[in-house]
Amino acid sequence: MDFELFNFDEDDDLLSTACIEATQGQLTAPQQTQPFDGVVEETVLPELQCSGEDTTHAKFASEGFVRSGFMLTRPEYAWRDASAGLTLTEFEFGLKQLLGHNNVQYLIGTSCMHIQHLWASVRQPLNTNDTYNHRQRRKEVTHMFYWMLLHITDEQWTFLRPSLESIRHLVNRTTEADTWKLIYFASSCKGNDCNAAAYHLLHGVLEWKLLDLCILYKFELCAPKVLLDDNAKPSSAFINQLTLLFEDLITCSLYLYGKKRPAELLYASPFPCTCIKECWLYVQLALQKWSLTTFAVATEQLTFWQLFNETITKFKSKLVRLFGYRSNGQYVGPRYERALADTAENVDALEQCTQQFLNGNPSEEQTRVYICLLMPTLLNWWRPRVAIPVLLWEHFHKRLNTSFYAAGSAPSNLAVACASGKAYVERYRALLKQEELTADANLSSYTLFTILLGKNLMRLLESSATRHQAQKLLGRIYTKFSAQKFLALNEMGIHHLIELFLALAICGDFEELAPKLSAKLLSIALDKIPAGRQIAVAKGHMALLILYAERRCEIGEYATKLLQQLTAINNDLSVSKVLADGLLEIFMHADDFRRGEHLLIDAWLPNYLETCTPVEQDRSLEALHLIFGKLQRNEALIESNSELLKALNALVLPFVKQQFAYGYSQWLPQLAADFSTQACTVPDTQTFQKLFNCFIEAPVACRQALPQYLNKVLQTERAALIEPNVVIHVWLKSLVQLTAVNEDVAQLTRYVSQLAEFRMMTDNLSPEELLQAKEPLCVFIAAVGKHYDACAAHHQRRFRIADNLNAYLRNFDKWLQVDLKQEKTEVAFRFYSFLAIVIYNCAHIVYTKSKVNCFFHVVMTRFVLPTNVQMGKAPDGKLAQVVHKIWPVLVQGIGKLNFKADPYISKTLTDLIQKWTPHFKISPNAKMVARPFVSCLQSDNAELSLFVFEKLTSLFLATQRRQADPNACLVVTIFQEVIESIDANNTSDDILTKRLETFMKATSLLMLEHIMMVDEVVPSRALLLDLFKRIVSSATYKRAAGLQQLLAEHLRLLTKKHLAYYTFFFFELLQRLAQFTPDTILQIMDFLLAEMRVVEQKRGAGEDNRMRGCLQKLQQTLKGAR
């Protein structure tokens, strides 16, 4: 059975709470003049008014016997007037008719007929035309009892007693077990408006038996002189009827019990309806009110529980709650004076019942329900005792290795060990602090027992009068343990043992219990049990150690013995994990680490940290940081904890150093800063500077670690020992490897902006400008370069700036992974952009001639022009994209150097063009491919642009054996995009003319020669002709006569160079050009004719017919073009 089906949901809880609060709100201290519920100006005779099936928070009807105070809190005469005007039967007999013997016999006979009619109607409906309904029959019988109780005298009682006995015998005979089986459930929310025969027979019988008891008490106990004969005892009839009423009420509950599943008993009322519960309460109140000394045994007054136990010894449930009601039916609870009386407890019977229950070998489900039913009685209603917990312990100690799994329940309800010692403490502390009266039946029976045991122990220790009983209880528990029994426990058994120990430790006197519990747990030697049990025992140890720490107890001896056992199993990783999981909780409660906490830092810890998972490692590192945090807040603790710091430096620091370089935990930078801050505070430890340099120069795998570490150190007093150039070095490195918006980098930026060295390097650059910049790196490098150029006359300052910048950039080649393929694309782009920015802004600082380890040389040989690129091998695709992006910036930066006079710079610039241009085919988009060269042409350095395009043309458009270079088409495509960018630009005409002039000066001569020398089928020939068409048709070319003269001059040079040797090729070129730029050809015609005569003269053969034929064709083409 799944007990979760019967858990209260939120609505039930709210409803229950609301009802309780509403009741309790009226429970002020009782006043003598307090009115009774249900009593109004006109007194009404009480009767049972049903409100349906009973619940634990249902209220009594105001018309009932309890709330009206009938015969208990209101005197008898208060009801006489209400009953004096009643009439019975269709003859309307009044009160005066009771004086006649025949009248009384008639009324008695009529009442018996009504009872028999109700009884028969329950068995089988009767087809009668009687004008009486079931309610009227019940009412007339009830009124007959009222008359006898309230109006007959002691003299009349002698004569009426036999008549009443006849009705009593009839009522008793009609309510035997078979009848109760038919009517016990006859409740109705309609109350007395219900017309069912079973309903009125049930409630009528209860009314009649209660009134009969009142009559017997009045005339037999209060007036014992009235006797039927000399041998009869006046109390026999009363006690018999009282016992019979108990039997009837219990019978109803037993029938109800048989219809309930075990789990339902936790939340269901034991009373079929509120009227039956009212009868129980009325009897309880009556037995307290009435003087029953007649039944006294050994001077002890007869009590409710004595009568109850005589009737049944196995029925124990929420009946004890009735002692929490006042005499007016208001519920108060376990603290009410009636519940605190000695007579309210029924300990012996419950102990006997518990023993019988356990002897019957109950199922797990039954045991759970039984303990849940016991707990409210033992923990809330009765005084704390030992007997029943001891009985339960005698039952459970033999079954510690059992799973206590209830068949049919959800597998998740199977008792399993908690994940850690902390989880154990949290779970069982929460369970033991729960205030709910009804326990959770989803818990195992053993867990319920430990809760009962712990709470009972807590109550025993609250009073000095019961503390000796607590020792008795503990003694009974300890006697069941031995070393052999501990070693025989399986994992489930160890789990149950931990449950028991935690319940005792949390609820008992911890300082007294802790040594005994830890000693018993240590007796389970780890090297004598399998691995699974080792883990289970370790969780128990950590749970106890956490409690030690919470209670501020010495843990040194306990920790030493535990670690000795851990060493005996070679610091097993699984067991070490359990210990590590509890460190944080233990250190959180350590005020000064003087209670032996430092002993937990032992050889097992680094061994565990190196092999555990990242999440597990984080928890342990957080615990270690907690130590430093507490020590830093109170410097006085440092000297007194030298042993602790030595252990940390010897065992943990080597691990932190290693993991700082290779790990990714967020706690590693924090711990590194902790160790650095505490350096030198303890003898025989490393100095701050040595330890700081160790961490700051470490090649970290997690790039976030370095700025985090530096920020944390800068927040301490050790910041004064850190050189500014180290801070700026880390800042620049972090800006490259991370981003400016990174929280740690932004914090470093704020710190750097306040440094005096920063102001010196940047000529007092505004901190706001740096902080508001999207890329502070660019702003800083540009400011440094600008300041350096401005200090041309101050050589010392320039030297200082150069030295500082080179110090900032030291080991920059280690900022990126050796294998670019393994590097993140965004980091690679940022790094290469950083290189280009430095060279562009600070070329004169980072380049030193003939110095192979200068920044510039390392950049070129390691990153921009590596060996594979120099050898013509295709670079990684990522590298090609990166260099394509930074190429124009690099070229412009190099252009600031003396690239004409310095052979190394010249060669480097040439290699950048020659080696990288073929690899710029990174996209089918020609505009993107040509972008670096367009940017180069648009720069202010015309000499650099001329050099670049000259090299580009000479390297890729030179022909050999009438064949073009493989990359000729790529270069021509680039040129086409360059020409388009000139016309598409919105700058001034002079600038556009100058750009086109630079381009043509560098390229047109070789392009014309390329067209002339290659075969017609070579693709680049057609592309170049198309390019010249674009040039001569562009607006810039047309309005600049100088450009036209430049093209004509290049044609003259070609004429002089190639006319004699490549006559046919040369005239073919001119004919092609004449088709779209005849004016240019006409400009050189005179020069061409003169050169032809010179060639013919040198040949000495007169006119050359072939040459003259080519000239005629050219002239015809010109005529056609014009």
Short mmCIF file of C-alpha atoms in Angstrom, two decimals, residues 142-339:
data_model
loop_
_atom_site.label_atom_id
_atom_site.label_comp_id
_atom_site.label_asym_id
_atom_site.label_seq_id
_atom_site.Cartn_x
_atom_site.Cartn_y
_atom_site.Cartn_z
CA THR A 142 -36.66 9.99 24.70
CA HIS A 143 -39.26 12.27 26.28
CA MET A 144 -40.49 9.35 28.40
CA PHE A 145 -36.96 9.01 29.83
CA TYR A 146 -36.80 12.76 30.44
CA TRP A 147 -40.02 12.62 32.46
CA MET A 148 -38.69 9.82 34.65
CA LEU A 149 -35.37 11.60 35.19
CA LEU A 150 -36.64 15.08 35.90
CA HIS A 151 -40.06 14.71 37.50
CA ILE A 152 -40.50 11.52 39.52
CA THR A 153 -39.67 11.50 43.23
CA ASP A 154 -37.78 9.00 45.34
CA GLU A 155 -41.11 7.54 46.49
CA GLN A 156 -42.35 7.13 42.92
CA TRP A 157 -39.02 5.51 41.91
CA THR A 158 -39.82 2.43 43.99
CA PHE A 159 -42.93 1.76 41.91
CA LEU A 160 -41.56 2.91 38.52
CA ARG A 161 -38.27 1.06 38.73
CA PRO A 162 -39.67 -2.27 37.40
CA SER A 163 -41.25 -0.45 34.47
CA LEU A 164 -37.96 1.22 33.58
CA GLU A 165 -36.17 -2.11 33.85
CA SER A 166 -38.50 -3.58 31.25
CA ILE A 167 -37.61 -0.80 28.76
CA ARG A 168 -33.91 -1.21 29.65
CA HIS A 169 -34.01 -4.92 28.96
CA LEU A 170 -35.74 -4.30 25.62
CA VAL A 171 -33.18 -1.69 24.58
CA ASN A 172 -30.32 -4.00 25.57
CA ARG A 173 -31.82 -6.94 23.67
CA THR A 174 -32.46 -4.94 20.53
CA THR A 175 -28.90 -3.59 20.47
CA GLU A 176 -26.94 -6.78 20.41
CA ALA A 177 -23.96 -7.24 18.09
CA ASP A 178 -26.05 -8.17 15.05
CA THR A 179 -28.09 -4.98 15.34
CA TRP A 180 -25.02 -2.77 15.83
CA LYS A 181 -23.61 -4.23 12.65
CA LEU A 182 -26.63 -2.80 10.79
CA ILE A 183 -26.78 0.63 12.38
CA TYR A 184 -23.25 1.66 13.52
CA PHE A 185 -22.63 3.57 10.29
CA ALA A 186 -26.06 5.22 10.19
CA SER A 187 -24.83 8.80 10.27
CA SER A 188 -26.29 11.62 8.19
CA CYS A 189 -25.35 15.17 7.44
CA LYS A 190 -29.09 15.97 7.42
CA GLY A 191 -29.17 15.40 11.16
CA ASN A 192 -32.53 14.58 12.67
CA ASP A 193 -34.31 15.51 9.45
CA CYS A 194 -33.14 12.15 8.15
CA ASN A 195 -36.03 9.66 8.04
CA ALA A 196 -33.99 6.44 7.97
CA ALA A 197 -35.00 3.89 10.63
CA ALA A 198 -31.32 2.90 11.23
CA TYR A 199 -30.37 6.51 11.90
CA HIS A 200 -33.07 7.06 14.52
CA LEU A 201 -32.57 3.67 16.13
CA LEU A 202 -28.80 4.35 16.48
CA HIS A 203 -29.18 7.84 17.89
CA GLY A 204 -32.24 6.89 19.93
CA VAL A 205 -30.46 4.01 21.63
CA LEU A 206 -27.52 6.30 22.51
CA GLU A 207 -29.91 8.90 23.97
CA TRP A 208 -31.86 6.32 25.94
CA LYS A 209 -28.76 4.70 27.41
CA LEU A 210 -27.29 8.01 28.46
CA LEU A 211 -30.57 9.12 30.10
CA ASP A 212 -30.92 5.70 31.73
CA LEU A 213 -27.45 6.11 33.28
CA CYS A 214 -28.47 9.53 34.59
CA ILE A 215 -31.63 8.00 36.11
CA LEU A 216 -29.71 5.16 37.74
CA TYR A 217 -27.08 7.54 39.09
CA LYS A 218 -29.76 9.81 40.55
CA PHE A 219 -31.94 7.20 42.19
CA GLU A 220 -29.46 4.39 42.95
CA LEU A 221 -26.16 6.08 43.75
CA CYS A 222 -27.29 9.45 45.06
CA ALA A 223 -30.20 7.84 47.04
CA PRO A 224 -28.89 4.35 47.96
CA LYS A 225 -31.53 3.83 50.61
CA VAL A 226 -34.11 3.04 47.93
CA LEU A 227 -33.75 -0.70 47.38
CA LEU A 228 -35.73 -3.25 45.49
CA ASP A 229 -34.92 -6.06 47.91
CA ASP A 230 -32.49 -6.66 50.72
CA ASN A 231 -29.98 -8.69 48.65
CA ALA A 232 -29.54 -6.35 45.66
CA LYS A 233 -26.67 -3.87 45.59
CA PRO A 234 -27.71 -0.37 44.59
CA SER A 235 -24.79 -0.04 42.16
CA SER A 236 -25.21 -3.29 40.19
CA ALA A 237 -27.66 -1.97 37.62
CA PHE A 238 -25.67 1.23 37.16
CA ILE A 239 -22.32 -0.46 36.67
CA ASN A 240 -23.85 -3.07 34.35
CA GLN A 241 -25.39 -0.41 32.15
CA LEU A 242 -22.23 1.64 32.18
CA THR A 243 -20.15 -1.37 31.13
CA LEU A 244 -22.70 -2.28 28.47
CA LEU A 245 -22.54 1.26 27.07
CA PHE A 246 -18.74 0.93 26.83
CA GLU A 247 -19.16 -2.35 24.99
CA ASP A 248 -21.66 -0.85 22.58
CA LEU A 249 -19.50 2.18 21.80
CA ILE A 250 -16.41 0.00 21.34
CA THR A 251 -18.36 -2.36 19.11
CA CYS A 252 -19.21 0.52 16.79
CA SER A 253 -15.56 1.54 16.57
CA LEU A 254 -14.46 -2.06 16.00
CA TYR A 255 -16.85 -2.40 13.10
CA LEU A 256 -15.52 0.86 11.70
CA TYR A 257 -11.93 -0.32 12.24
CA GLY A 258 -12.62 -3.43 10.20
CA LYS A 259 -13.63 -1.28 7.21
CA LYS A 260 -10.47 0.82 7.23
CA ARG A 261 -7.15 0.08 5.60
CA PRO A 262 -4.19 0.38 8.02
CA ALA A 263 -2.91 3.63 6.60
CA GLU A 264 -6.36 5.23 6.85
CA LEU A 265 -6.30 4.77 10.60
CA LEU A 266 -3.70 7.56 10.87
CA TYR A 267 -6.11 10.20 9.64
CA ALA A 268 -9.57 8.70 10.19
CA SER A 269 -11.59 9.23 13.36
CA PRO A 270 -12.24 6.08 15.44
CA PHE A 271 -15.85 7.20 15.91
CA PRO A 272 -18.41 6.42 13.18
CA CYS A 273 -20.20 9.73 13.74
CA THR A 274 -19.94 12.80 15.95
CA CYS A 275 -22.77 11.56 18.16
CA ILE A 276 -20.84 8.44 19.17
CA LYS A 277 -17.83 10.63 19.98
CA GLU A 278 -20.13 12.86 22.02
CA CYS A 279 -21.29 9.84 23.99
CA TRP A 280 -17.67 8.90 24.75
CA LEU A 281 -16.93 12.42 25.94
CA TYR A 282 -20.13 12.62 27.98
CA VAL A 283 -19.22 9.41 29.78
CA GLN A 284 -15.69 10.72 30.48
CA LEU A 285 -17.04 13.98 31.86
CA ALA A 286 -19.74 12.20 33.83
CA LEU A 287 -17.30 9.82 35.49
CA GLN A 288 -15.22 12.80 36.61
CA LYS A 289 -18.32 14.67 37.82
CA TRP A 290 -20.14 11.86 39.52
CA SER A 291 -18.95 10.49 42.86
CA LEU A 292 -18.21 6.80 42.30
CA THR A 293 -16.63 6.00 45.66
CA THR A 294 -18.96 3.05 45.85
CA PHE A 295 -16.72 1.33 43.31
CA ALA A 296 -13.46 2.36 44.98
CA VAL A 297 -10.78 -0.27 45.22
CA ALA A 298 -7.97 0.32 47.72
CA THR A 299 -9.18 3.93 48.15
CA GLU A 300 -8.69 4.61 44.41
CA GLN A 301 -11.67 6.04 42.60
CA LEU A 302 -13.00 4.18 39.57
CA THR A 303 -11.70 5.84 36.39
CA PHE A 304 -12.62 5.91 32.77
CA TRP A 305 -9.58 3.86 31.74
CA GLN A 306 -10.30 1.15 34.33
CA LEU A 307 -13.75 0.62 32.91
CA PHE A 308 -12.40 0.80 29.39
CA ASN A 309 -9.69 -1.79 30.07
CA GLU A 310 -12.23 -4.18 31.55
CA THR A 311 -14.11 -4.01 28.28
CA ILE A 312 -11.25 -4.25 25.79
CA THR A 313 -7.48 -4.25 25.99
CA LYS A 314 -6.62 -4.19 22.35
CA PHE A 315 -8.41 -1.06 21.21
CA LYS A 316 -6.04 1.95 21.52
CA SER A 317 -6.47 4.93 19.22
CA LYS A 318 -7.35 8.63 19.25
CA LEU A 319 -9.75 8.09 22.11
CA VAL A 320 -7.15 9.75 24.29
CA ARG A 321 -7.93 13.04 22.51
CA LEU A 322 -11.23 13.22 24.40
CA PHE A 323 -9.30 14.29 27.50
CA GLY A 324 -8.46 17.48 25.62
CA TYR A 325 -12.12 18.62 25.58
CA ARG A 326 -13.73 20.93 28.09
CA SER A 327 -17.00 20.08 29.70
CA ASN A 328 -18.78 22.36 27.21
CA GLY A 329 -17.34 20.46 24.22
CA GLN A 330 -14.61 22.94 23.32
CA TYR A 331 -11.28 21.35 22.30
CA VAL A 332 -8.18 22.60 24.14
CA GLY A 333 -5.53 19.93 23.58
CA PRO A 334 -2.84 18.02 25.48
CA ARG A 335 -2.18 20.91 27.88
CA TYR A 336 -5.74 20.92 29.27
CA GLU A 337 -5.98 20.10 32.96
CA ARG A 338 -8.10 17.00 32.34
CA ALA A 339 -5.39 15.59 30.06
#
